[in-house]
Coordinates of C-alpha atoms and ligand atoms in Angstrom, one line a residue:
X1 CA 0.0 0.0 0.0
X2 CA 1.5 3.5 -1.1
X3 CA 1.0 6.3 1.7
X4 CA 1.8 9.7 0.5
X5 CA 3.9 12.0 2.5
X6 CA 2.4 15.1 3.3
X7 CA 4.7 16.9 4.6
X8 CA 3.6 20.6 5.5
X9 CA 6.6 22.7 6.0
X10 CA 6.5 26.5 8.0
X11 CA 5.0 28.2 5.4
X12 CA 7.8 30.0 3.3
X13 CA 6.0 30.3 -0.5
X14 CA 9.4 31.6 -1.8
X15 CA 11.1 28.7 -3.4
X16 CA 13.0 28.4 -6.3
X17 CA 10.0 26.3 -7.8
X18 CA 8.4 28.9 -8.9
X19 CA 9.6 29.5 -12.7
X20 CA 8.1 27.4 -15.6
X21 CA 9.9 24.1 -16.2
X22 CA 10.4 25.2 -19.4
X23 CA 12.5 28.3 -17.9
X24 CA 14.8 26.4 -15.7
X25 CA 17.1 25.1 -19.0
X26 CA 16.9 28.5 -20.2
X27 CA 20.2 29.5 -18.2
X28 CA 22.1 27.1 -20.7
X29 CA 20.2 28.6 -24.1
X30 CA 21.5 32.6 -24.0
X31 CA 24.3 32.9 -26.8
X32 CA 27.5 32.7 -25.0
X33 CA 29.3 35.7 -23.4
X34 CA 25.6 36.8 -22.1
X35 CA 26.3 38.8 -19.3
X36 CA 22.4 40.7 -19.6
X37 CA 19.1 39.8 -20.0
X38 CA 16.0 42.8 -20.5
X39 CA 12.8 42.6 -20.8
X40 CA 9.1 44.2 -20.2
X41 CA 5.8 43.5 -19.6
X42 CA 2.7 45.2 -21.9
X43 CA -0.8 44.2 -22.4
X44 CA -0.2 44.1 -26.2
X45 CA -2.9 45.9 -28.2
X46 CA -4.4 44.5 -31.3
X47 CA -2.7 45.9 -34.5
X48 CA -5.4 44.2 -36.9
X49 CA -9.1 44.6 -37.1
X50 CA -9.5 47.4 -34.2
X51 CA -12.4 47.1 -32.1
X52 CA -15.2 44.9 -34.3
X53 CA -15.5 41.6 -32.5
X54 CA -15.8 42.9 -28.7
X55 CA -18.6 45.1 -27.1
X56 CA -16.0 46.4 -24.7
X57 CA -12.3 47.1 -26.1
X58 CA -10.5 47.8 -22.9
X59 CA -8.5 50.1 -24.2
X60 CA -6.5 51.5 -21.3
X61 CA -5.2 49.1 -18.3
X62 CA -4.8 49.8 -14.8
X63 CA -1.9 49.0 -13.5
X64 CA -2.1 47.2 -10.0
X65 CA -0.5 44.2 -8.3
X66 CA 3.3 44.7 -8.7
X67 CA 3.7 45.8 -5.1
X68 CA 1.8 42.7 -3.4
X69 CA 4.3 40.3 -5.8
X70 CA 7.2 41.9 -5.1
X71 CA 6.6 41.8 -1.1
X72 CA 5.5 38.3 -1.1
X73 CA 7.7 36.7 -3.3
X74 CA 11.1 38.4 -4.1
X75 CA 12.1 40.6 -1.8
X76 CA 14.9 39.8 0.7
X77 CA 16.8 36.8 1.3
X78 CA 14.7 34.4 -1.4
X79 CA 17.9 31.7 -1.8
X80 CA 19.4 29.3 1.0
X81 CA 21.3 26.5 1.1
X82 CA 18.3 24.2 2.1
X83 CA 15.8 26.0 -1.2
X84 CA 19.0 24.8 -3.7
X85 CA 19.4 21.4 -2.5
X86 CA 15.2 21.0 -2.3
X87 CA 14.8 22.4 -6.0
X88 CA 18.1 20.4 -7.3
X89 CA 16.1 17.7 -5.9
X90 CA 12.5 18.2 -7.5
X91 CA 14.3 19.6 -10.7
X92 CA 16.2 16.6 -11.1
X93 CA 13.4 14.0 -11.1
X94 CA 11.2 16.5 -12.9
X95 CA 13.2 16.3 -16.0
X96 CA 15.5 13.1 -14.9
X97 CA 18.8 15.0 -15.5
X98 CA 20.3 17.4 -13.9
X99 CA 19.3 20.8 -15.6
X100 CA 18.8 22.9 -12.4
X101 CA 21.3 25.8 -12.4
X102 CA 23.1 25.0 -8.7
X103 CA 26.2 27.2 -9.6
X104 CA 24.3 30.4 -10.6
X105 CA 21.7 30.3 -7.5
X106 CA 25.0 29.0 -5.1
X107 CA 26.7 32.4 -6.7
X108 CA 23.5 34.1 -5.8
X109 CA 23.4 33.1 -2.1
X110 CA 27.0 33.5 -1.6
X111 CA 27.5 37.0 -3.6
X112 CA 24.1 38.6 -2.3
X113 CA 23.2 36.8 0.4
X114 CA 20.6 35.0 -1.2
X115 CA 19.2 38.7 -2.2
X116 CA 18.0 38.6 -6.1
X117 CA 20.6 41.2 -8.5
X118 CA 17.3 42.5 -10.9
X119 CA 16.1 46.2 -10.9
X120 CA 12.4 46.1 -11.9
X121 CA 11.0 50.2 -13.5
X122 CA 7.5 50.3 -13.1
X123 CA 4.8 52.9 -13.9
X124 CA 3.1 54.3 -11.0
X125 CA 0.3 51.4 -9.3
X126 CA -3.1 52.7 -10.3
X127 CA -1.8 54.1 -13.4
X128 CA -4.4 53.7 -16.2
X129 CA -2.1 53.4 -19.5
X130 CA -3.4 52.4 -22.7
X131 CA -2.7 49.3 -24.3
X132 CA 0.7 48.5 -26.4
X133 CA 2.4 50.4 -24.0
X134 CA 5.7 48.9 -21.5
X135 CA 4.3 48.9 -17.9
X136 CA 7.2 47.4 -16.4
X137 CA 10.8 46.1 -17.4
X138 CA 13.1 43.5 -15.7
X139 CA 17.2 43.3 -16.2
X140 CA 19.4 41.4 -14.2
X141 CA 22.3 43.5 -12.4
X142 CA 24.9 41.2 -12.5
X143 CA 26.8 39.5 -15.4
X144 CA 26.8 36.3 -14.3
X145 CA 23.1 36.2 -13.5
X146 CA 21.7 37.0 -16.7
X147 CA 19.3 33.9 -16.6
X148 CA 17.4 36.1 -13.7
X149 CA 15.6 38.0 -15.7
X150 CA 13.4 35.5 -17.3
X151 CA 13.4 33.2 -14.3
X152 CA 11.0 35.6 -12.4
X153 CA 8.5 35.6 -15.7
X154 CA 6.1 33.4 -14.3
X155 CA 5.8 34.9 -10.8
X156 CA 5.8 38.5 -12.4
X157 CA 3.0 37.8 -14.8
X158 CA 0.9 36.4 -12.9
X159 CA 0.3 40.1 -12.3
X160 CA -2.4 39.8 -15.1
X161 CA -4.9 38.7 -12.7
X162 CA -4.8 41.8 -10.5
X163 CA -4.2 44.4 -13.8
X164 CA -7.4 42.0 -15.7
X165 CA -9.6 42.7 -12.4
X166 CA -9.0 46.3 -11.6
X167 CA -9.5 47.1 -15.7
X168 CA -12.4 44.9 -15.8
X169 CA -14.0 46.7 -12.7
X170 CA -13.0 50.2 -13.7
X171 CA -15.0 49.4 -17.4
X172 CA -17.9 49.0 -15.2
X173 CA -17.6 52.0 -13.5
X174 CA -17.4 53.7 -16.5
X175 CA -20.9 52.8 -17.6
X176 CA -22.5 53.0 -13.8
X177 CA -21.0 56.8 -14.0
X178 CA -22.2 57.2 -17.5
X179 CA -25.7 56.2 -16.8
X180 CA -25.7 57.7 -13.8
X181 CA -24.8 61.1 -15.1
X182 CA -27.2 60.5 -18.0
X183 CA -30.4 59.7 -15.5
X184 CA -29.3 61.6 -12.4
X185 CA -27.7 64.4 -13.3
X186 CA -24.4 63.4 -10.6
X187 CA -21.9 60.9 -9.9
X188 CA -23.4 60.2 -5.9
X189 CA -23.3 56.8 -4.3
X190 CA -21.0 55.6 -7.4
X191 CA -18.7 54.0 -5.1
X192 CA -21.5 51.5 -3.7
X193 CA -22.7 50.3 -7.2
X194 CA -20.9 47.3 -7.7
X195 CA -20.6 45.3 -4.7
X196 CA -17.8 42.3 -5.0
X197 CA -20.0 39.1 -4.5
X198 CA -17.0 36.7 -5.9
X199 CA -15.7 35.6 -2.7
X200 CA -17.4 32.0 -3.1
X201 CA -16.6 31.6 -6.7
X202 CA -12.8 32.1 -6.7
X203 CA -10.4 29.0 -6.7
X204 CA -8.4 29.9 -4.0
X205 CA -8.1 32.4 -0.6
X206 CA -5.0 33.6 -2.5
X207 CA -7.1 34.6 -5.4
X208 CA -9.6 36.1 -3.1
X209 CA -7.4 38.7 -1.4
X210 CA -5.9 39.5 -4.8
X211 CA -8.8 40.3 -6.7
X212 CA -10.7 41.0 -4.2
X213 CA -8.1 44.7 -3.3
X214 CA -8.1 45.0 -7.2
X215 CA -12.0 45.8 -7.3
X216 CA -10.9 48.0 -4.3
X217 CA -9.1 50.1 -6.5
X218 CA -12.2 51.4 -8.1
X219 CA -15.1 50.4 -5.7
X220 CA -15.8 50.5 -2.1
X221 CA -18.1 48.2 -1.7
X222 CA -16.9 44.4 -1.3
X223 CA -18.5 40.9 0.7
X224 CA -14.9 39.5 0.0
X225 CA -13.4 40.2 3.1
X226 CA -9.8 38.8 2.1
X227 CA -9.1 41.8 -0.3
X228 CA -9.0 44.2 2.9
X229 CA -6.1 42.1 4.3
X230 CA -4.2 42.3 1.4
X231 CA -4.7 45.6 1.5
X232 CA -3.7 46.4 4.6
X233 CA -0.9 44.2 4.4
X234 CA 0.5 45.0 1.1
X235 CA -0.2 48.7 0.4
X236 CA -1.6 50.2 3.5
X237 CA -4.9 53.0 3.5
X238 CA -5.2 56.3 5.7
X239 CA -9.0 54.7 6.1
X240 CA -9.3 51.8 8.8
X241 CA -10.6 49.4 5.9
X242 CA -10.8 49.9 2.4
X243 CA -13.7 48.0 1.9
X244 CA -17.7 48.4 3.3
X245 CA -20.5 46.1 3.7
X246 CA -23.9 46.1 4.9
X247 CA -26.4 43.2 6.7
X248 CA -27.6 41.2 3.8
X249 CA -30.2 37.6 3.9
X250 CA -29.3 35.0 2.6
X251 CA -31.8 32.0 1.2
X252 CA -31.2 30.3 4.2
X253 CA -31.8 33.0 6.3
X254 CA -35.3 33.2 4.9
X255 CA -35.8 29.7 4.0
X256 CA -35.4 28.3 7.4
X257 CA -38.4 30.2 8.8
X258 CA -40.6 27.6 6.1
X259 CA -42.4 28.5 3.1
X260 CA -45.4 30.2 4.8
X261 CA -43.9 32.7 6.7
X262 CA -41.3 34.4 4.0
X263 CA -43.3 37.5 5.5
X264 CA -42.2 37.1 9.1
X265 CA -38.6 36.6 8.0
X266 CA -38.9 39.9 6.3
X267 CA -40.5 41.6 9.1
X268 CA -37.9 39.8 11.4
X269 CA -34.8 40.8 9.3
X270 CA -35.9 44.3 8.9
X271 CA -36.1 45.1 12.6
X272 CA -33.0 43.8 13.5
X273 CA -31.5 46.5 11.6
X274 CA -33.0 49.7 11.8
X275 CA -30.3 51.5 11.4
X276 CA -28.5 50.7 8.1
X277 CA -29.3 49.5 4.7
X278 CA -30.2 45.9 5.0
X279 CA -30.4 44.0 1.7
X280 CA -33.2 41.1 1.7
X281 CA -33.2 38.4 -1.2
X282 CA -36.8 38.4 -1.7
X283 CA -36.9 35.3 -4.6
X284 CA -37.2 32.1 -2.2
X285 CA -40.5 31.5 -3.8
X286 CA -41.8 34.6 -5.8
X287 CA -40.3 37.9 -6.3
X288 CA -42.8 39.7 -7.5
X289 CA -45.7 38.5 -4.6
X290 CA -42.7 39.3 -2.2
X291 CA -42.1 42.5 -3.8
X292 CA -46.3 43.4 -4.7
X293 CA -47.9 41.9 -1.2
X294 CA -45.4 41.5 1.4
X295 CA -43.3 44.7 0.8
X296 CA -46.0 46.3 -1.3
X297 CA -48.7 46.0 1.8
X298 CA -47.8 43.5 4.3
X299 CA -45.2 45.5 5.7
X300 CA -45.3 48.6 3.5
X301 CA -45.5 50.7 7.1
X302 CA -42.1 49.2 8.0
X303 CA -40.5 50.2 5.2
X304 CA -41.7 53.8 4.5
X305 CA -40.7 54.4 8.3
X306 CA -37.1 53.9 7.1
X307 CA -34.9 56.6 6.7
X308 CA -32.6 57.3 3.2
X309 CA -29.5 56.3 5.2
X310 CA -31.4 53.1 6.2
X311 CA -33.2 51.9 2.9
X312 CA -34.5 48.2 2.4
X313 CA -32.6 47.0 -0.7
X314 CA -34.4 44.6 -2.0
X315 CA -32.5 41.1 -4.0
X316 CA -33.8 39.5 -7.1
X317 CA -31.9 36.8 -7.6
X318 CA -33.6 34.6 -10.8
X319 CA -34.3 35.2 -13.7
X320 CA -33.5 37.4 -16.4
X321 CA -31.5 40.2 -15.0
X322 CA -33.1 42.8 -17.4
X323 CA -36.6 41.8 -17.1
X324 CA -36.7 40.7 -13.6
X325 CA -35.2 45.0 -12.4
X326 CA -37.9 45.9 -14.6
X327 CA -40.4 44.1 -13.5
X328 CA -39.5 45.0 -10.0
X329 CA -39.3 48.4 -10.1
X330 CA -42.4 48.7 -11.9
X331 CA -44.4 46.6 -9.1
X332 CA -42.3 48.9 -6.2
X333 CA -43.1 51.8 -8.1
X334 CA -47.1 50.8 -8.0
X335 CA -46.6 50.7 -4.6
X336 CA -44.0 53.7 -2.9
X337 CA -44.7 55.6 -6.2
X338 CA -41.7 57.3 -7.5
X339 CA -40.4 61.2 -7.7
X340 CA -39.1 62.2 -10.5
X341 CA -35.6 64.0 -10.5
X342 CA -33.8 67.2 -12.4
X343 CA -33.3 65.0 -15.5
X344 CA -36.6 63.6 -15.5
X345 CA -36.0 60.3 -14.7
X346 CA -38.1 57.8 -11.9
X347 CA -36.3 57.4 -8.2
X348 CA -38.6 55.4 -5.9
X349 CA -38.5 56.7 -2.0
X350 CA -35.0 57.0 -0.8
X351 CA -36.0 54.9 1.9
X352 CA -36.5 51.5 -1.1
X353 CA -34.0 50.8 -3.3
X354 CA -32.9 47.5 -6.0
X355 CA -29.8 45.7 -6.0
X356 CA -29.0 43.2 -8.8
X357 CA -26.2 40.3 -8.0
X358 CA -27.1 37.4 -10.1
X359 CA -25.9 37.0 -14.1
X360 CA -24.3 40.7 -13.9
X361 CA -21.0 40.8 -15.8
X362 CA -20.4 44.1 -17.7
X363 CA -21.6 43.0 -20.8
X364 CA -24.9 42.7 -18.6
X365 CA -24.8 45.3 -16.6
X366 CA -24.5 47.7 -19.7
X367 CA -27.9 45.8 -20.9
X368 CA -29.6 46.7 -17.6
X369 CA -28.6 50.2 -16.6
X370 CA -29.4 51.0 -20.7
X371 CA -32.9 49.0 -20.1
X372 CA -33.6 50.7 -17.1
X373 CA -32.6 54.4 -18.6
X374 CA -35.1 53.4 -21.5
X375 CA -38.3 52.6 -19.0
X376 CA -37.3 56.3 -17.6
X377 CA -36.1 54.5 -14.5
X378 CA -32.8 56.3 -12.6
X379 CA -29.7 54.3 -11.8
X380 CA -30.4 56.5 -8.3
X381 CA -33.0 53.1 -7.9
X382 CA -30.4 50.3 -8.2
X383 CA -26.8 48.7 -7.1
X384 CA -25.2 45.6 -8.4
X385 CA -23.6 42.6 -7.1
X386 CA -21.1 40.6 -9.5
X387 CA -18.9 37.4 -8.2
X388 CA -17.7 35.1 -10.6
X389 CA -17.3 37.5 -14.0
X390 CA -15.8 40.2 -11.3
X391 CA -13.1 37.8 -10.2
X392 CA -12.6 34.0 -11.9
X393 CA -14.3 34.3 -15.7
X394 CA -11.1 36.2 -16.4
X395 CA -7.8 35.2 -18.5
X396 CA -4.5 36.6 -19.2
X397 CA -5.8 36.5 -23.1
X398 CA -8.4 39.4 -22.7
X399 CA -5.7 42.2 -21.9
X400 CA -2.8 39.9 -23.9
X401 CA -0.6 40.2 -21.3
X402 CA 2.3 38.8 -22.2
X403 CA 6.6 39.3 -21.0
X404 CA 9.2 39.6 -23.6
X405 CA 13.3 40.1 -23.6
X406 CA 13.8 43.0 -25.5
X407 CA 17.4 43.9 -25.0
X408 CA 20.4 41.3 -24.4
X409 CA 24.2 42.8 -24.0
X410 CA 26.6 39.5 -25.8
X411 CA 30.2 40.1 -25.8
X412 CA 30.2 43.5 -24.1
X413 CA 27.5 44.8 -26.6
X414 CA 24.2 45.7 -26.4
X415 CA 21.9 44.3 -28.9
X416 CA 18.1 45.3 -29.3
X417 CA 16.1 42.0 -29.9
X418 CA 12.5 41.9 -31.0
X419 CA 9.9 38.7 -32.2
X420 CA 7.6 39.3 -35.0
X421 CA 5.8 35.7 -35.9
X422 CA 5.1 36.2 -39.9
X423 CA 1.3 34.5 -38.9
X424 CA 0.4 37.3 -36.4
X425 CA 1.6 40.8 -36.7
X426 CA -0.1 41.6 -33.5
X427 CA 2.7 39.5 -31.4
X428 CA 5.5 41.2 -32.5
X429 CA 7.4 42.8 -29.7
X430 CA 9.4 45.8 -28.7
X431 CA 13.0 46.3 -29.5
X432 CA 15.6 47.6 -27.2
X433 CA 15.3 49.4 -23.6
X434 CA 12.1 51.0 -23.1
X435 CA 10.8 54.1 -21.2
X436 CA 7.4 55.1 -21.0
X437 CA 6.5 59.5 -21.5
X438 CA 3.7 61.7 -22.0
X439 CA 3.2 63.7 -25.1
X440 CA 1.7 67.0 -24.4
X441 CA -2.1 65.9 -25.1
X442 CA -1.4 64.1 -21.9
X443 CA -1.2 60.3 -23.7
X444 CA 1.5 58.0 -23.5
X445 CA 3.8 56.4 -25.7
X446 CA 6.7 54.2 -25.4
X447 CA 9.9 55.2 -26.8
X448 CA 12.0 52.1 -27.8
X449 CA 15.6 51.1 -28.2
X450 CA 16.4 53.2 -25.6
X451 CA 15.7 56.8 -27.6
X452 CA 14.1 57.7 -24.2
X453 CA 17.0 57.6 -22.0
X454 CA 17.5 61.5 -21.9
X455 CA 14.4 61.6 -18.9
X456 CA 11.0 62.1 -19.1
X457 CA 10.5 57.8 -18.1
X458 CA 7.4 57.1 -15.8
X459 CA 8.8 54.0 -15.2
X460 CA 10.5 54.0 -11.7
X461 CA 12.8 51.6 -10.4
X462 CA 10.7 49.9 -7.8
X463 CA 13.1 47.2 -7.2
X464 CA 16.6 46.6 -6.4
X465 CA 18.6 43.7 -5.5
X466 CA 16.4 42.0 -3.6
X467 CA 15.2 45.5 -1.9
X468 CA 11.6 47.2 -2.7
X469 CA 12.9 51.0 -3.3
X470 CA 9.5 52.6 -3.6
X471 CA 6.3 52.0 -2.8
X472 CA 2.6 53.1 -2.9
X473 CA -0.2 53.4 -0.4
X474 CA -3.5 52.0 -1.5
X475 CA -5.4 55.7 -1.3
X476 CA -2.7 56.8 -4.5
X477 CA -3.2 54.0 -6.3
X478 CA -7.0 54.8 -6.3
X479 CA -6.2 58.9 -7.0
X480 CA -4.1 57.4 -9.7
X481 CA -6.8 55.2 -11.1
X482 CA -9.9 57.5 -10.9
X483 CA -12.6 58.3 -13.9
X484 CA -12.0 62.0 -15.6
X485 CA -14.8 63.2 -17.0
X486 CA -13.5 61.7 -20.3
X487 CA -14.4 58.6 -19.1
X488 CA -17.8 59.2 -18.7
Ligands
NAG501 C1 33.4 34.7 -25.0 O1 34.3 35.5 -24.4 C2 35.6 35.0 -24.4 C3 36.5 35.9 -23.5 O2 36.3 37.2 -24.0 C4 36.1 34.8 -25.8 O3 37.4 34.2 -25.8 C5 35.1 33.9 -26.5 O4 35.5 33.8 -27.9 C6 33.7 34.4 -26.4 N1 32.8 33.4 -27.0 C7 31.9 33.7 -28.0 C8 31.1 32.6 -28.5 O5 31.8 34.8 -28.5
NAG502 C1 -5.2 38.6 -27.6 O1 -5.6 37.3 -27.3 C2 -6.7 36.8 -28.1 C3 -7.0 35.4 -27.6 O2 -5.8 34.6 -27.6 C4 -6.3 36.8 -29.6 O3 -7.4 36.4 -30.3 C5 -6.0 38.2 -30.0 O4 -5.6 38.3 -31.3 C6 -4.8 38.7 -29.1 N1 -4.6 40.1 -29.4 C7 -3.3 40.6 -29.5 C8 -3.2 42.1 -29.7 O5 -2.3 39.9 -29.3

């Protein structure tokens, strides 16, 4: 009988494991005489056939997530004797020969202490940069360790996740401000109208506090508690928390009180908060009975005692997304009937309000808030909840991130290297050092094979051998990554 070890160690993620196998032979590949590896990091943009196939284009990126990698993976003293010998080890029967580089990380350890000899530049975190553009470069420092450089790929690009959230979530808050300005005449409550639900539907706690603080960036409102600690941790906020939340049922909270007395859960929920908004999924059985008979009459004086600070916000959660807000507000709106604001537009009592968290990804939510703006209703009415499409239904291919050596020195000189696959123009890849500037309309381009070395670069060296050399707090990487009325 075969018993597998499990052996769980002090937890200490930083091992040498973490490169592709495929980048662990690389340190043998370089032409001879390498003595330095560059390269950079851009969510390519698509040279070919702009815009068509996709509603959204993303066409800028927000760049966040740099600061949490560096902290938790490379800073410091990342190589000891016992990481070599374990990765010699695992190397060795992963590709049954001995491949692993022991002389350059024993170099490494001795020469640095174990401390890694890369400088990372990197644009400002929160900086919203549009694609095709370098957002960070990586060269190794020392001669002998040119093979650095593209060692720390994998690790560094796995910053997609937390760029692909925070430019995914900022889209949305494009269309929630443009929809709000459109039926309400101001940007209030923006901050509160997509509420992070993905807490559940994310494939691991890591995940959870990564995407979780990238929604962050642009939101306020969050149920995935996990992003605040990264927050804290990582980045740091003058605020106590980043993140808010408010009572909320759940099915089970409703559900357990039986079929025939959804009412008395209601009525029971709602008085145990007075105070604050309290949200109440009103679909166990019927939404629109809950919303017509038991919120419409049953316990209409509850709710019109409420104050604006204190609304019930009532949940759909079936359905249609379109339809089923529509259909909701209209019943509510037979029932608390609605004002009508400067632009003309329907706001139910401020003490009754909508919030939306099933099916909304932004290709929905743009169908709803346009629905709604069409029935005359304000965005004023509603919030939104979105979990899985805020954080998991997300890959590196929808911002093409991708990590590319652009610059080797062979020999004592410098050569600028570039691909440029003959079946897809749109992969070719910068040549040369890169620096990033602003023309005077205030856009950015990147200036390649090193014609930007003069100044100007809004790439900063972040990184140094192995010490973090600048850093930024969580409130400027939201001033960096707010809507200007361009956006909207
Ligand atoms: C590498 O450098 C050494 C020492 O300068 C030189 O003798 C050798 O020819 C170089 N190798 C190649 C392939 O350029
Ligand atoms: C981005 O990735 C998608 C999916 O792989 C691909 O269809 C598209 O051509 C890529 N765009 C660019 C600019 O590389």
């Amino acid at each position: 009988l075969y018993v597998p070890t499990i052996v769980v160690k002090k937890e200490d993620n930083r091992h040498l494991l973490f490169a592709l196998s495929l980048q662990v032979t690389h340190y043998k590949q370089y032409p001879p005489n390498t003595s330095k590896v560059y390269s950079y990091f851009e969510c390519r943009e698509k040279r070919t056939d702009p815009s068509k196939s996709r509603k959204v284009k993303y066409d800028k990126t927000v760049f966040y997530g740099l600061q949490y990698i560096l902290n938790k993976y490379l800073k410091g003293k990342v190589v000891t004797p016992e990481k070599i010998q374990e990765a010699k080890e695992v190397y060795r029967e992963h590709f049954q020969d001995d491949v692993f580089n022991e002389k350059g990380w024993t170099y490494i350890l001795e020469k640095y202490n174990g401390h890694l000899p890369i400088e990372i530049k990197a644009v400002p975190e929160g900086s919203v940069i549009p694609r095709g553009n370098v957002l960070f470069t990586v060269e190794s420092t020392d001669p002998e360790c040119y093979w650095l450089t593209n060692w720390v790929e994998t690790i560094l690009v796995q910053i997609w996740y937390p760029i692909t959230v925070a430019t995914n979530s900022r889209e949305q808050k494009k269309i929630l401000a443009k929809y709000l300005m459109e039926t309400a005449g101001n940007l209030e409550g923006l901050a509160y109208k997509l509420h992070d639900f993905g807490y559940r539907g994310v494939s691991s706690q890591e995940t959870a506090g990564i995407g979780a603080s990238a929604h962050l960036v642009n939101f306020k409102g969050t149920d995935t508690v996990a992003g605040i600690g990264v927050i804290k941790k990582y980045y740091g906020t003058k605020d106590p928390v980043p993140g808010f939340s408010v009572p909320a049922a759940e099915h089970s909270t409703i559900t357990a009180w039986g079929k025939d007395h959804e009412k008395d859960a209601f009525e029971h929920i709602i008085k145990q908060f007075p105070n604050v908004p309290v949200s109440i999924v009103s679909d166990s059985y019927d939404i629109y009975n809950a919303c017509e008979k038991i919120w419409g009459e049953d316990l209409r004086s509850l709710i019109v005692a409420r104050s604006a600070d204190a609304p019930l916000v009532i949940r759909p959660d079936s359905g249609n997304p379109l339809d089923t807000v529509l259909k909701v507000l209209e019943i509510l709106g037979k029932k608390f009937p609605p004002l009508e604001n400067s632009k003309g537009y329907k706001v139910l009592p401020p003490y009754i309000r909508v919030i939306q968290g099933d099916g909304v990804d932004i290709n929905t939510l743009q169908e709803i808030v346009e629905g709604m703006k069409k029935h005359r209703w304000s965005i004023e009415n509603i919030a939104f909840g979105s979990g899985g499409a805020l954080l998991q239904k997300l890959t590196r291919d929808l911002l093409n991130c991708s990590f590319k050596c652009s610059y080797v020195v062979t020999n004592g000189l410098g050569v600028n290297v570039f691909k440029d696959p003959v079946a897809d123009p749109n992969k070719r890849s910068k040549k040369g050092r890169l620096s990033l500037h602003r023309t005077a309309s205030g856009n950015f381009v990147t200036l390649e094979e090193g014609k930007g070395d003069l100044g100007g670069d809004q790439l900063h060296t972040v990184f140094q051998n192995g010490k973090i050399v600048k850093t930024y707090t969580f409130d400027e990487v939201r001033d960096n990554a707010q809507l200007t009325e361009s956006d909207y």
